[in-house]
Coordinates of C-alpha atoms in Angstrom, one line a residue:
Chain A
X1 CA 22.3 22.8 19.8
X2 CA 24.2 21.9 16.4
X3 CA 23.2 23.0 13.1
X4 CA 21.7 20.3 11.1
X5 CA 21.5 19.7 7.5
X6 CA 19.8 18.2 4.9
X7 CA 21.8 15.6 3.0
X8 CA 19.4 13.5 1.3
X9 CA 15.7 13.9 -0.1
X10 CA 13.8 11.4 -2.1
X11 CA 10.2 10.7 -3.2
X12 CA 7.4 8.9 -5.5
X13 CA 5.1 10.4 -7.5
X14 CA 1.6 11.7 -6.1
X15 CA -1.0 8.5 -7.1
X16 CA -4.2 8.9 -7.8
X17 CA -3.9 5.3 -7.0
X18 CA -0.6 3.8 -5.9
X19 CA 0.5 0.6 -8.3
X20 CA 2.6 0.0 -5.0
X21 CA 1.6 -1.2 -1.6
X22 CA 2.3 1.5 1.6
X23 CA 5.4 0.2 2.7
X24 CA 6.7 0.1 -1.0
X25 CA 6.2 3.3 -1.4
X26 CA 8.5 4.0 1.7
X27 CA 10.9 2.0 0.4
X28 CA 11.3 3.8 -2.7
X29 CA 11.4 7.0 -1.2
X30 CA 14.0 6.0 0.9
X31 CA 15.9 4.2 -1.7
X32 CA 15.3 7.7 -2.8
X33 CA 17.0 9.4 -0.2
X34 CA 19.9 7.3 0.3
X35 CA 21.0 7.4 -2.8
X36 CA 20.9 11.2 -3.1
X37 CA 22.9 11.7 0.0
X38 CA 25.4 9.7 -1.2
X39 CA 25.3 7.2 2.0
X40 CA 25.1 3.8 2.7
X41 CA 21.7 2.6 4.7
X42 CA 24.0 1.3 7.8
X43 CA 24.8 5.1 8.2
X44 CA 21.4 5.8 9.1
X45 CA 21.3 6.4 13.3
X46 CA 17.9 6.6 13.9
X47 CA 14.7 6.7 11.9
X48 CA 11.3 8.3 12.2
X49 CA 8.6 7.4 10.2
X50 CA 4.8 9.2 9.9
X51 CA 1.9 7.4 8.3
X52 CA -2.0 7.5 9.9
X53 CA -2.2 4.1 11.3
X54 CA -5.7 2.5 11.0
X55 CA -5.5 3.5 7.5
X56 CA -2.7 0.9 6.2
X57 CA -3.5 -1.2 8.9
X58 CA -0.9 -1.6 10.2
X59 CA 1.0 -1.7 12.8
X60 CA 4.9 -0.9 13.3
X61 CA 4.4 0.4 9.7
X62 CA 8.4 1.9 10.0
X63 CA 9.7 -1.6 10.4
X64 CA 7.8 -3.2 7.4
X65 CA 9.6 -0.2 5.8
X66 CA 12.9 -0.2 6.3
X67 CA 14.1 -3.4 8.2
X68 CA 14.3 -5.3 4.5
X69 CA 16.6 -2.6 3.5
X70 CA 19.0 -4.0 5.6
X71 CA 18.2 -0.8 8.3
X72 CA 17.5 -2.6 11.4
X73 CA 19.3 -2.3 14.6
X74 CA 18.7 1.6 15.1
X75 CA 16.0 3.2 17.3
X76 CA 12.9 3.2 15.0
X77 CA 9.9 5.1 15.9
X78 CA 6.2 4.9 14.1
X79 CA 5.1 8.5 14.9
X80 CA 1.2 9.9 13.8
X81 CA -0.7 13.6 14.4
X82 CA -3.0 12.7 11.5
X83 CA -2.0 15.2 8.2
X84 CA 1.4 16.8 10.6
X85 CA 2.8 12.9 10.7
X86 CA 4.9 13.0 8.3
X87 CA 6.7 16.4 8.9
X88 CA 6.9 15.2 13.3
X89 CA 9.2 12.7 11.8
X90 CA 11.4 15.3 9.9
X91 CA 11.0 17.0 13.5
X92 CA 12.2 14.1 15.3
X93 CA 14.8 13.3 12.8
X94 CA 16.6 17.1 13.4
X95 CA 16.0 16.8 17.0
X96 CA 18.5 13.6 16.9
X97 CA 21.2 15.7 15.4
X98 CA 21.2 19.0 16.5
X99 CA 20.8 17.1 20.3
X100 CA 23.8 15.1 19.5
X101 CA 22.0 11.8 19.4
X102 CA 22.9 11.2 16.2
X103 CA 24.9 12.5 13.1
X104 CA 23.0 11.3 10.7
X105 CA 18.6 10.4 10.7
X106 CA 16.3 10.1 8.8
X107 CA 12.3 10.6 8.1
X108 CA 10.1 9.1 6.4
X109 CA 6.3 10.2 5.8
X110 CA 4.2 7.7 4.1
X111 CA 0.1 7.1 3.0
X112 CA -1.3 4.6 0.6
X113 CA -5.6 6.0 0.9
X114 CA -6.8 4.5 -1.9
X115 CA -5.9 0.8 -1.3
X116 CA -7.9 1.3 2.2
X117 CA -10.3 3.9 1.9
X118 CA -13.5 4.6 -0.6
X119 CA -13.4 7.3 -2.4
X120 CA -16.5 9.5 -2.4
X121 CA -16.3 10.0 1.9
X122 CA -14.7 12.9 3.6
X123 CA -12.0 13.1 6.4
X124 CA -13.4 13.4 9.9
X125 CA -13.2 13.7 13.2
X126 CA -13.8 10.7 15.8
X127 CA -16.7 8.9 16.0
X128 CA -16.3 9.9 20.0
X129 CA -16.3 13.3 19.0
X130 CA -19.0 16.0 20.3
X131 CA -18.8 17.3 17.2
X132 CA -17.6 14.3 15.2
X133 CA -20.6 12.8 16.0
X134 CA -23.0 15.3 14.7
X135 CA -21.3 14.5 11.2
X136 CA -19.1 17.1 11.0
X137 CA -16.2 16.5 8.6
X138 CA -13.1 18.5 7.1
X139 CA -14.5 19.7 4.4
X140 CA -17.5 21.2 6.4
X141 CA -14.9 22.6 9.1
X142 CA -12.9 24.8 6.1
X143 CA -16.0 25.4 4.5
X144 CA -17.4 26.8 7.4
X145 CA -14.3 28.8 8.0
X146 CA -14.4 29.9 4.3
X147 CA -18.4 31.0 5.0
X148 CA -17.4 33.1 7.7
X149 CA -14.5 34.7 5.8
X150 CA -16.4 35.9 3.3
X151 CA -18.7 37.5 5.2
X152 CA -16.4 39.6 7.5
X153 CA -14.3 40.2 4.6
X154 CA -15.8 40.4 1.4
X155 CA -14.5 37.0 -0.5
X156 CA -16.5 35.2 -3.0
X157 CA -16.6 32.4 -4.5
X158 CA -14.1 33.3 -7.1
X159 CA -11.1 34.3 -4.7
X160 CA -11.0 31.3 -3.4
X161 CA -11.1 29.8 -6.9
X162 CA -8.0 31.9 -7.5
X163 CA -6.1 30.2 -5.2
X164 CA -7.1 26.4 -6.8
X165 CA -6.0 27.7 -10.5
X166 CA -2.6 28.9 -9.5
X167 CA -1.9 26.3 -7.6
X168 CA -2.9 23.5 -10.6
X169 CA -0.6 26.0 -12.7
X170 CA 2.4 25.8 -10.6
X171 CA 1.1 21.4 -10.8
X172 CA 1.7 21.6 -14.4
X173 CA 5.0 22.2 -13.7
X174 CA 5.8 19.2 -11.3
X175 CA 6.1 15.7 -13.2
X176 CA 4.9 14.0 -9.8
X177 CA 2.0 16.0 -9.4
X178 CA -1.5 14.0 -9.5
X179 CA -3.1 16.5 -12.0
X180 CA -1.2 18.4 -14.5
X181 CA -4.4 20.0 -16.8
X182 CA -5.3 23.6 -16.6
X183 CA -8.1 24.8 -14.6
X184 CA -10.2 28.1 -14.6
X185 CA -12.4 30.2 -12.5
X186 CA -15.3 29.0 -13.9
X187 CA -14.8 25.3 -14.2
X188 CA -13.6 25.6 -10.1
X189 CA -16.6 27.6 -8.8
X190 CA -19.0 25.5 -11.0
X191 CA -17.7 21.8 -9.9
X192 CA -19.8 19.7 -8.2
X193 CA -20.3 21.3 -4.5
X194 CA -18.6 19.2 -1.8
X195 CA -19.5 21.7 1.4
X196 CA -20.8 24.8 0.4
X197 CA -18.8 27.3 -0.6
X198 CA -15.9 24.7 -1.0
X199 CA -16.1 22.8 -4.5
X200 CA -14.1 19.6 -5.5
X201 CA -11.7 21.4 -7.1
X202 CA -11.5 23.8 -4.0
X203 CA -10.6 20.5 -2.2
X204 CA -7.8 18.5 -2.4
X205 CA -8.2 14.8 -3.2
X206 CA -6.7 11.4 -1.7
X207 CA -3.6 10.6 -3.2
X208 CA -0.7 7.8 -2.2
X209 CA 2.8 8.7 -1.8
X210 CA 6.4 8.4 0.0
X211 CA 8.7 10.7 1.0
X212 CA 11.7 10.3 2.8
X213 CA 14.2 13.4 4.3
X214 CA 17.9 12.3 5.5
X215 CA 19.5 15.0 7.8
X216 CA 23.1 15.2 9.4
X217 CA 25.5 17.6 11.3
X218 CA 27.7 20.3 9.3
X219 CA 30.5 18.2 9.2
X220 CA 28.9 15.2 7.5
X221 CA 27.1 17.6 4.9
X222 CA 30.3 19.0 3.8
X223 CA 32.4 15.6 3.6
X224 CA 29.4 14.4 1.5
X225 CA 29.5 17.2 -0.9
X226 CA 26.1 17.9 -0.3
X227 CA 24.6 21.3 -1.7
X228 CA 23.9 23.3 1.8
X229 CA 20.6 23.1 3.3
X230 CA 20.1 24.0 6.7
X231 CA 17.0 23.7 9.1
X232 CA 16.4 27.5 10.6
X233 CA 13.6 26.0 12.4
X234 CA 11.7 23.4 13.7
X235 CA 8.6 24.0 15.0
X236 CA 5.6 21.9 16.6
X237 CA 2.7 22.6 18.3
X238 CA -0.7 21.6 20.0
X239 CA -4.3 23.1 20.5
X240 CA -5.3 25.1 23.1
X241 CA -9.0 23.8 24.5
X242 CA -11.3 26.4 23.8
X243 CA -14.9 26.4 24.1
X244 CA -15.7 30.3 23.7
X245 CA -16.4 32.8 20.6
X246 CA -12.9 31.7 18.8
X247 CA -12.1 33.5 15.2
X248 CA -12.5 31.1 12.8
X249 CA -11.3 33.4 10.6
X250 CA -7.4 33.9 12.2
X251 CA -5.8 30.6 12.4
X252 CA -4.8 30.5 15.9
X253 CA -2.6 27.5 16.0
X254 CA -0.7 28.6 12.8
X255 CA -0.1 32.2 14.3
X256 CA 1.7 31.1 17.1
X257 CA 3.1 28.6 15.8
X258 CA 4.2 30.9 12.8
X259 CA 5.5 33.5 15.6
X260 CA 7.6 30.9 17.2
X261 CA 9.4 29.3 14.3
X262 CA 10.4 33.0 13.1
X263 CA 11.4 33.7 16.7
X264 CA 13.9 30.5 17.0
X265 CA 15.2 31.2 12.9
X266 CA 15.7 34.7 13.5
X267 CA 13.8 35.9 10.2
X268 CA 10.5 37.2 9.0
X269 CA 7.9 36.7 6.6
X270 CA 10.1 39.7 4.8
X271 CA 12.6 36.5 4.3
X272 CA 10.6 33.9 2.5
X273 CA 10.9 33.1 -0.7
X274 CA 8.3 30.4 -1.1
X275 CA 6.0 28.7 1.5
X276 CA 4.5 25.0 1.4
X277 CA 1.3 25.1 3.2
X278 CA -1.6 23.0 4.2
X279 CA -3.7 24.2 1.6
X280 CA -6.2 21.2 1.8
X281 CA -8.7 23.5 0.6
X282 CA -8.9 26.4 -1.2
X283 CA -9.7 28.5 1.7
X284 CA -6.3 27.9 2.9
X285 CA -4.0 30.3 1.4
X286 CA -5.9 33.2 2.1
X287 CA -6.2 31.9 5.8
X288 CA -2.4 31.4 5.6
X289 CA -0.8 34.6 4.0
X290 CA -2.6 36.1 6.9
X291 CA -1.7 33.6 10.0
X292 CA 1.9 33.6 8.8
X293 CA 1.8 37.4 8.4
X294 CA 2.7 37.9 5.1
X295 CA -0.2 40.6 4.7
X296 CA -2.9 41.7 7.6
X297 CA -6.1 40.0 8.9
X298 CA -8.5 40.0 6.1
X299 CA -6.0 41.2 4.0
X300 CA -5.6 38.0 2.1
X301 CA -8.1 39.1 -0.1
X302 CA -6.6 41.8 -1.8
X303 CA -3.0 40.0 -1.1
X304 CA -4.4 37.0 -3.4
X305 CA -6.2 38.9 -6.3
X306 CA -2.9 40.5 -7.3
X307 CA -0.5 37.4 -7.5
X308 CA 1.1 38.2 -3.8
X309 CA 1.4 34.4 -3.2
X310 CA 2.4 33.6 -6.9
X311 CA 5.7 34.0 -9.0
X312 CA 6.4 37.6 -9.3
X313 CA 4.6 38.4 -5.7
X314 CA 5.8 39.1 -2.3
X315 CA 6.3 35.2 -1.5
X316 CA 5.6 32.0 -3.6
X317 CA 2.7 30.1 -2.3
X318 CA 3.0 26.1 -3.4
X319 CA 5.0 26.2 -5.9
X320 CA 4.8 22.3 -6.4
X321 CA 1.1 23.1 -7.3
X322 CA 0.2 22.2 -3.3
X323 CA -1.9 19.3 -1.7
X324 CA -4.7 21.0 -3.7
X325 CA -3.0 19.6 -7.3
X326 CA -0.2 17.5 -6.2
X327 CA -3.0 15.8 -3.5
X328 CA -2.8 15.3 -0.1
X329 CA -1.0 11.8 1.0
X330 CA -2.1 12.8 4.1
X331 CA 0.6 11.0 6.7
X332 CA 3.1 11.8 3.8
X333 CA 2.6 15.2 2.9
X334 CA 5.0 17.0 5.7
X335 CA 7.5 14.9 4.4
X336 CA 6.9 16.0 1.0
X337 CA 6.7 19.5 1.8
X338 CA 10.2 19.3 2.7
X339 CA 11.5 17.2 -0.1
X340 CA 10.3 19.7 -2.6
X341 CA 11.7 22.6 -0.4
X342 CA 15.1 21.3 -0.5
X343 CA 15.2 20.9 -4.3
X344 CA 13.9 25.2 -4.7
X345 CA 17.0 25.6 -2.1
X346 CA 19.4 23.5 -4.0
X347 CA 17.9 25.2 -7.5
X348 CA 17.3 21.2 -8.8
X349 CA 13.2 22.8 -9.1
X350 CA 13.5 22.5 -12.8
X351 CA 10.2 24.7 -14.3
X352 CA 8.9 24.9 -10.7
X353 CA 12.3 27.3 -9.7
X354 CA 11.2 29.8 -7.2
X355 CA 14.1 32.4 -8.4
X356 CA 17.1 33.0 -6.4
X357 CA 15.2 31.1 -3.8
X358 CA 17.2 31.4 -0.4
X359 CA 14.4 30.7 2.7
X360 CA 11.5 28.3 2.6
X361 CA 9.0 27.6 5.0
X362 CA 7.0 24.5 5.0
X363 CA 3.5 24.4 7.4
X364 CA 1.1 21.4 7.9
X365 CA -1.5 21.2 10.4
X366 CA -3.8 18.1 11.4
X367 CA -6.7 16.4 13.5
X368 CA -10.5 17.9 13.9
X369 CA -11.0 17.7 17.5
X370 CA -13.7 19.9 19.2
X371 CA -12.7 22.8 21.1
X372 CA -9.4 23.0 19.1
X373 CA -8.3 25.3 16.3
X374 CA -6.2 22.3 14.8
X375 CA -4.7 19.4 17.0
X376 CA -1.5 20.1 15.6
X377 CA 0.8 22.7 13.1
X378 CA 3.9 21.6 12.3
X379 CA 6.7 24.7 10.5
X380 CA 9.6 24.3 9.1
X381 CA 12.2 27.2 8.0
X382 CA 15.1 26.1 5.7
X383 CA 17.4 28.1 3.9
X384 CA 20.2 27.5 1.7
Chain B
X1 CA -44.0 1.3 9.0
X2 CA -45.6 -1.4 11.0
X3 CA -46.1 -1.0 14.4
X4 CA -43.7 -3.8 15.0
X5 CA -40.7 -2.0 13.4
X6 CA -41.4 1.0 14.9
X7 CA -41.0 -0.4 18.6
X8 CA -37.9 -2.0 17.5
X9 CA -36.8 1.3 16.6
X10 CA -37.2 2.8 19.4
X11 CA -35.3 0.4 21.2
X12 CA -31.8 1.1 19.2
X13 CA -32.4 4.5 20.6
X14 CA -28.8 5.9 22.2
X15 CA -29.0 9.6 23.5
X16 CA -25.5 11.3 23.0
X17 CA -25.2 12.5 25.4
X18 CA -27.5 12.5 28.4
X19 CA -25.1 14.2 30.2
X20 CA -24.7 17.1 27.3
X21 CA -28.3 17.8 26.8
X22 CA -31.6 17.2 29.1
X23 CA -34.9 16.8 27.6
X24 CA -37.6 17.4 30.4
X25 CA -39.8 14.8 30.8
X26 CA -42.6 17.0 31.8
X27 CA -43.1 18.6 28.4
X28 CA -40.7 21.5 28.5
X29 CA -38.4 22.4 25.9
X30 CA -34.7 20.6 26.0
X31 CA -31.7 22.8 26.9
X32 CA -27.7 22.2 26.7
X33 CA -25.9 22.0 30.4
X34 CA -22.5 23.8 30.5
X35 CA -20.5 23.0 33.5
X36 CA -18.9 26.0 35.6
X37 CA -15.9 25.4 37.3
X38 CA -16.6 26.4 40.8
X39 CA -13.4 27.3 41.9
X40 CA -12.4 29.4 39.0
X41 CA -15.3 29.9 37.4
X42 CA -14.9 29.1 34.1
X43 CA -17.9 27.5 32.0
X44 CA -17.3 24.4 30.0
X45 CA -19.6 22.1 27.5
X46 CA -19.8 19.7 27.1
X47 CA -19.2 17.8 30.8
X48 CA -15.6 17.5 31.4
X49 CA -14.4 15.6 34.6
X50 CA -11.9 18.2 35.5
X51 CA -11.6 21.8 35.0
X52 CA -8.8 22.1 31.4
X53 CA -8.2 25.8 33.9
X54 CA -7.5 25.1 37.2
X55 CA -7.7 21.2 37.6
X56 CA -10.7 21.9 40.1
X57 CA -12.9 18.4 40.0
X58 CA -15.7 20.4 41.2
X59 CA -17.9 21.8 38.3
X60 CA -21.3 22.2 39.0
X61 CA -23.8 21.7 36.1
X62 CA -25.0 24.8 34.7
X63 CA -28.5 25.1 32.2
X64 CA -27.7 27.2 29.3
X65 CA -30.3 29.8 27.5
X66 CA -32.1 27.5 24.5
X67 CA -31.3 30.5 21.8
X68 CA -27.9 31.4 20.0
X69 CA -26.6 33.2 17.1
X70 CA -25.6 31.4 14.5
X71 CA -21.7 32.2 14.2
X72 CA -21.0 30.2 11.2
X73 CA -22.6 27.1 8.5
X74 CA -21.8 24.9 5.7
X75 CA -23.8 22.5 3.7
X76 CA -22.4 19.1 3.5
X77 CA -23.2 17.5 0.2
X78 CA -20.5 14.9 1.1
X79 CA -21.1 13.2 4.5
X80 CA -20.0 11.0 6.8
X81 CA -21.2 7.3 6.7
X82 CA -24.6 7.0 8.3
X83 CA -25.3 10.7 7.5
X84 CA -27.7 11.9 5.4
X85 CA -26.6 14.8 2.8
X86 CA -27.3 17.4 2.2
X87 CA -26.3 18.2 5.7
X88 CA -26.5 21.2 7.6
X89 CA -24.3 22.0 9.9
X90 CA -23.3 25.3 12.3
X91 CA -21.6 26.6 15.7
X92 CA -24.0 28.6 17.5
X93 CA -22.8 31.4 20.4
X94 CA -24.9 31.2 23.3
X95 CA -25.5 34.2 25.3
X96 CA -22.8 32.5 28.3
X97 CA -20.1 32.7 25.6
X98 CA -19.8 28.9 24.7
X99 CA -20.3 28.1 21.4
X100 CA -21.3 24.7 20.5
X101 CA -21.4 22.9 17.1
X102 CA -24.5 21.0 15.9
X103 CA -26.5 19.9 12.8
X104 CA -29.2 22.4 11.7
X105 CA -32.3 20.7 11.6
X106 CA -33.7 22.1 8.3
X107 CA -35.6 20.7 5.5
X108 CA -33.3 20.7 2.3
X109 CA -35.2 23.6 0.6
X110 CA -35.2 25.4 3.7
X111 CA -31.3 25.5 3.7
X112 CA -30.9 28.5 2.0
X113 CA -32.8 30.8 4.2
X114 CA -29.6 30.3 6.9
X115 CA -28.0 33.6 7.7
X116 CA -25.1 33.9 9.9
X117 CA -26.2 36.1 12.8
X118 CA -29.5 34.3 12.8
X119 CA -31.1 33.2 15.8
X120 CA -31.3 29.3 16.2
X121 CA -33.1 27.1 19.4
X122 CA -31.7 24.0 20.8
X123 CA -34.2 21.2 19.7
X124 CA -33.8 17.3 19.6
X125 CA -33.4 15.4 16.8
X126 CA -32.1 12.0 15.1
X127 CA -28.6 12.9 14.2
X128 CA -27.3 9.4 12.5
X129 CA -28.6 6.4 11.8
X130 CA -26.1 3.1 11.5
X131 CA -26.9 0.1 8.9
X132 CA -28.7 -1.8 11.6
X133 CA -30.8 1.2 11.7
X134 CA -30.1 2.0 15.3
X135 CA -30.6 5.8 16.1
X136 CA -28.5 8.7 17.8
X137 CA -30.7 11.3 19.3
X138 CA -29.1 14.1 20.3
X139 CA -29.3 18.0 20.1
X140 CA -29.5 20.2 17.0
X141 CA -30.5 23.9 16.4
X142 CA -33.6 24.8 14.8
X143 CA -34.3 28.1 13.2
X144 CA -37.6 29.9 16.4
X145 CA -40.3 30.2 13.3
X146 CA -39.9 26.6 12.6
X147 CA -39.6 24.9 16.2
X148 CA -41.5 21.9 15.2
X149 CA -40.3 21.7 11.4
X150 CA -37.3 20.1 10.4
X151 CA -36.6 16.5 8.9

C-alpha cells in the first residue's frame, strides 16, 4: 500500500447555531480545503462525505455539497456510523490512495443539529431498540459507565469535573471553539444534572459545523509544497454482540481498536504527543487514557488529577478544548478531529501548539446499540 | 378518570415484547426468557432468530431467575420524548450471566436508596407513553421490599 498524505484541511467554526444551511457548511469547509492544498476542485478523484442522515433530511447530502462546486463526475459516496461518520470518510478517502484508486480524495464530515433538532432532548438509541425503548439515552449510557467507575475506583464528582475545565481551557485557546469562558470545579459539579453523576457541563452540547480533509500520494504532497503529514494509521471497527457481565468500565471497542491502529503504525502510546478523543462527556478521558493505554485500568484517576492528559503531561488530551467545549457536530466531528491534528503537525496551532508535536492520534466512536460496547471506533495516527 | 377513558386505555396497550418477557396469566410473578443455543449452548436475550455463535436456528426458550444484581444506574433528568424524568435506569446481572437493561421502577424519592450490588426483581410496568396516550408495557426491575410500589 502507498503512503498517503494530507494536503489540504479546512473547516467552519463550531455553531452554537449555524447562520448556514448543512450543505453550506460543507461547502465552506471544502472551499476550505482546496484552497489550502493549493489544488483545483477538478483534481479531486473521489469524495467521501459523513453527515447523520435523518437529521438534515436529506438524502445524497454529498451531492448537494459539492456538485455546485463544479465537483461532479467523480465516485461520490454519502457514508454514516452516527458520531464515527465523519472520520469513515477520512477512512475511505486514504483507502483510495494508498490502494491506488486515486492520487488525490477527499472527505468531508458535516452536521447542522440545531436547524433540525430541539434542544433540551438527548441522543439515543433506536426506537426498535431493547434498550432504546426503555428510554435509555447517551447521556444515561456514560453516566452509567461514569457510576460504575467511581465505585470500582474511587472517582468523584470532581475528577471528572477536571477533565471539563481543562478541556474549556485548552477552548479558550481555539477561535472556532463554541465556548471560550472559563469554567471551574465548582460551577461543573454544581450545573444543572443531566444523568446523574454527568452535569451539562460534563456533557457536550449540539453544535453545527464542516470539515473537510484532502489527502494524496507522496509524490503529489511534495510537488504541492505541502508541509508533510502522513497517515500512520487508519483504523475502523465494529461491536462485538455481547449479552454477558461486560466491564463498562474498560472500553472494549476502543482497546482493540487502539491495539490495532498502534499495531499497523508501528508506535505506542510512548509516541503520542496529543490525542483527539470522543470525549462526549466528561467521563471520557479517564475512560480513554486507560483504553488507549496511556496509564493502567483505573489508573486514569491518578493519571488525570496530575495534568497527565494536559500540557506539560505524558500526552495532550484535546487540545482544541474537545467535543466537550468545541461541541460535538456529531457526523462532523471525525472530520474535525483531523483538521485540527494536521495544523499541531504542521505547528499552524497558534496558542493551542502542542510543543514539538510529532504523532497525533485522533479517536471517535458512535451508535448505542444493545449488546454492543459502541457500534463503531474509528483511530487515526498521523505524524509529521 | 372516567371509566370510558380508562377502557380506551387499555386498548392502546402494546407489550414489548411478548416474546422478551411472559407475564402468567394465572397470577404468578412475570419472568425474562433467554434463549439457549442448543447446539452450542450459548444463552441469549432477548429472542434472536439465529444463534450470533454458531449460526444454529435452533434456540430453545429458556426462563430466567426473577432476581439480579444491580451492576450499574443513572438518573435521567433529561429523557427521551414520551419519557417521564426523572428516570431511572440500570443493567441488572442475572444469576445465568446475561445482563439486561431496564428502567427501575422507583418513586422519585425513592431513587436515592439505589446501590449498585443491590438486588432488583423483574416486575411489569408502563415504560412510555406516546401523545395519543397509547402505552408500552414492558419489563422493569423493582427493588424485593417494594414489589408492588413503584410509579
Amino acid at each position: 500500500m502507498r503512503d498517503v498524505y494530507v494536503i489540504g484541511v479546512g473547516m467552519t467554526n463550531y455553531y452554537k447555531k449555524s447562520p448556514l444551511s448543512a450543505a453550506d457548511l460543507g461547502r465552506q469547509a471544502v472551499f476550505n480545503a482546496v484552497r489550502d492544498a493549493g489544488i483545483g476542485p477538478k483534481q479531486v478523484q473521489s469524495i467521501y462525505v459523513g453527515e447523520m442522515p435523518g437529521l438534515s433530511g436529506s438524502i445524497c447530502f454529498g451531492q448537494r455539497v459539492a456538485t455546485t462546486m463544479g465537483m461532479g463526475g467523480v465516485p461520490m459516496m454519502n457514508v454514516e456510523s452516527a458520531c464515527s461518520s465523519g472520520a469513515l470518510a477520512v477512512n475511505l478517502a486514504v483507502k483510495d490512495v494508498a490502494n491506488g484508486v486515486t492520487d488525490i480524495s477527499m472527505a468531508v464530515g458535516v452536521q447542522n443539529i440545531s436547524a433540525t433538532r430541539a434542544s433540551g432532548t438527548a441522543f439515543s438509541p433506536d426506537a426498535n431498540d431493547p434498550e432504546g425503548v426503555q428510554g435509555i439515552t447517551m447521556p444515561g449510557i456514560y453516566a452509567m459507565r461514569a457510576k460504575r467507575y467511581m465505585e470500582e475506583f474511587g472517582a468523584t464528582p470532581e475528577d471528572i469535573a477536571l477533565v471539563a475545565v481543562k478541556n474549556r481551557r485548552h477552548a479558550m485557546n481555539n477561535p472556532r471553539s463554541q465556548f471560550h469562558d472559563p469554567i471551574t470545579v465548582e460551577q461543573v459539579v454544581n450545573a444543572r444534572s443531566i444523568s446523574d453523576p454527568l452535569t451539562l457541563l460534563m456533557s457536550c452540547p449540539n453544535t453545527d459545523a464542516g470539515a473537510a480533509v484532502i489527502v494524496a500520494t507522496k509524490e503529489k504532497a511534495m510537488q504541492l509544497g505541502s508541509k508533510p503529514v502522513r497517515f500512520l494509521a487508519r483504523e475502523v471497527t465494529s461491536g462485538i454482540f455481547s449479552n454477558g457481565f461486560r466491564d463498562m468500565t474498560s472500553m472494549e471497542i476502543t482497546v482493540r481498536g487502539a491495539k490495532e491502529a498502534y499495531e499497523i503504525a508501528g508506535v505506542g502510546p510512548e509516541d503520542i504527543d496529543m490525542v483527539e478523543c470522543h470525549d462526549a462527556f466528561a467521563i471520557n478521558e479517564h475512560l480513554y487514557t486507560e483504553a488507549m493505554g496511556f496509564c493502567g485500568h483505573g489508573e486514569g484517576v491518578e493519571f488525570i488529577r496530575s495534568g497527565g492528559n494536559d500540557y506539560g503531561g505524558k500526552v495532550v488530551f484535546s487540545p482544541r478544548g474537545g467535543l466537550l467545549s468545541c461541541g460535538h457536530p456529531t457526523g462532523c466531528s471525525g472530520a474535525a478531529q483531523i483538521v485540527e491534528a494536521t495544523w499541531q503537525l504542521r505547528n499552524e496551532a497558534g496558542a493551542m501548539q502542542v510543543p514539538d508535536c510529532k504523532v497525533a492520534m485522533t479517536h471517535v466512536t458512535g451508535g448505542g446499540i444493545y449488546g454492543l460496547d459502541n457500534a463503531v471506533c474509528t483511530i487515526h495516527i498521523l505524524s509529521r | 378518570m372516567t371509566e370510558k377513558t380508562a377502557k380506551a386505555d387499555e386498548q392502546e396497550q402494546v407489550i414489548f415484547h411478548p416474546d422478551f418477557f411472559k407475564i402468567p396469566e394465572d397470577g404468578s410473578k412475570p419472568y425474562l426468557v433467554g434463549l439457549k443455543c442448543r447446539n452450542c449452548g450459548q444463552l441469549w436475550f432477548p429472542k434472536l432468530p439465529i444463534c450470533p455463535a454458531c449460526w444454529s436456528e435452533t434456540l430453545d426458550e429458556s426462563p430466567m431467575e426473577r432476581v439480579g444484581k444491580l451492576y450499574t444506574y443513572t438518573i435521567m433528568n433529561v429523557p427521551q420524548p414520551g419519557v417521564k424524568a426523572p428516570l431511572a435506569i440500570g443493567y441488572v446481572d442475572f444469576p445465568n450471566g446475561i445482563r439486561v437493561g431496564a428502567q427501575i421502577d422507583v418513586l422519585p424519592d425513592q431513587m436515592k436508596n439505589l446501590r449498585i450490588g443491590m438486588d432488583l426483581q423483574v416486575g411489569a410496568g408502563v415504560i412510555r407513553e406516546d401523545k395519543n396516550g397509547k402505552k408500552t408495557i414492558s419489563y422493569v426491575f423493582r427493588p424485593l421490599a417494594a414489589s408492588k410500589g413503584g410509579k
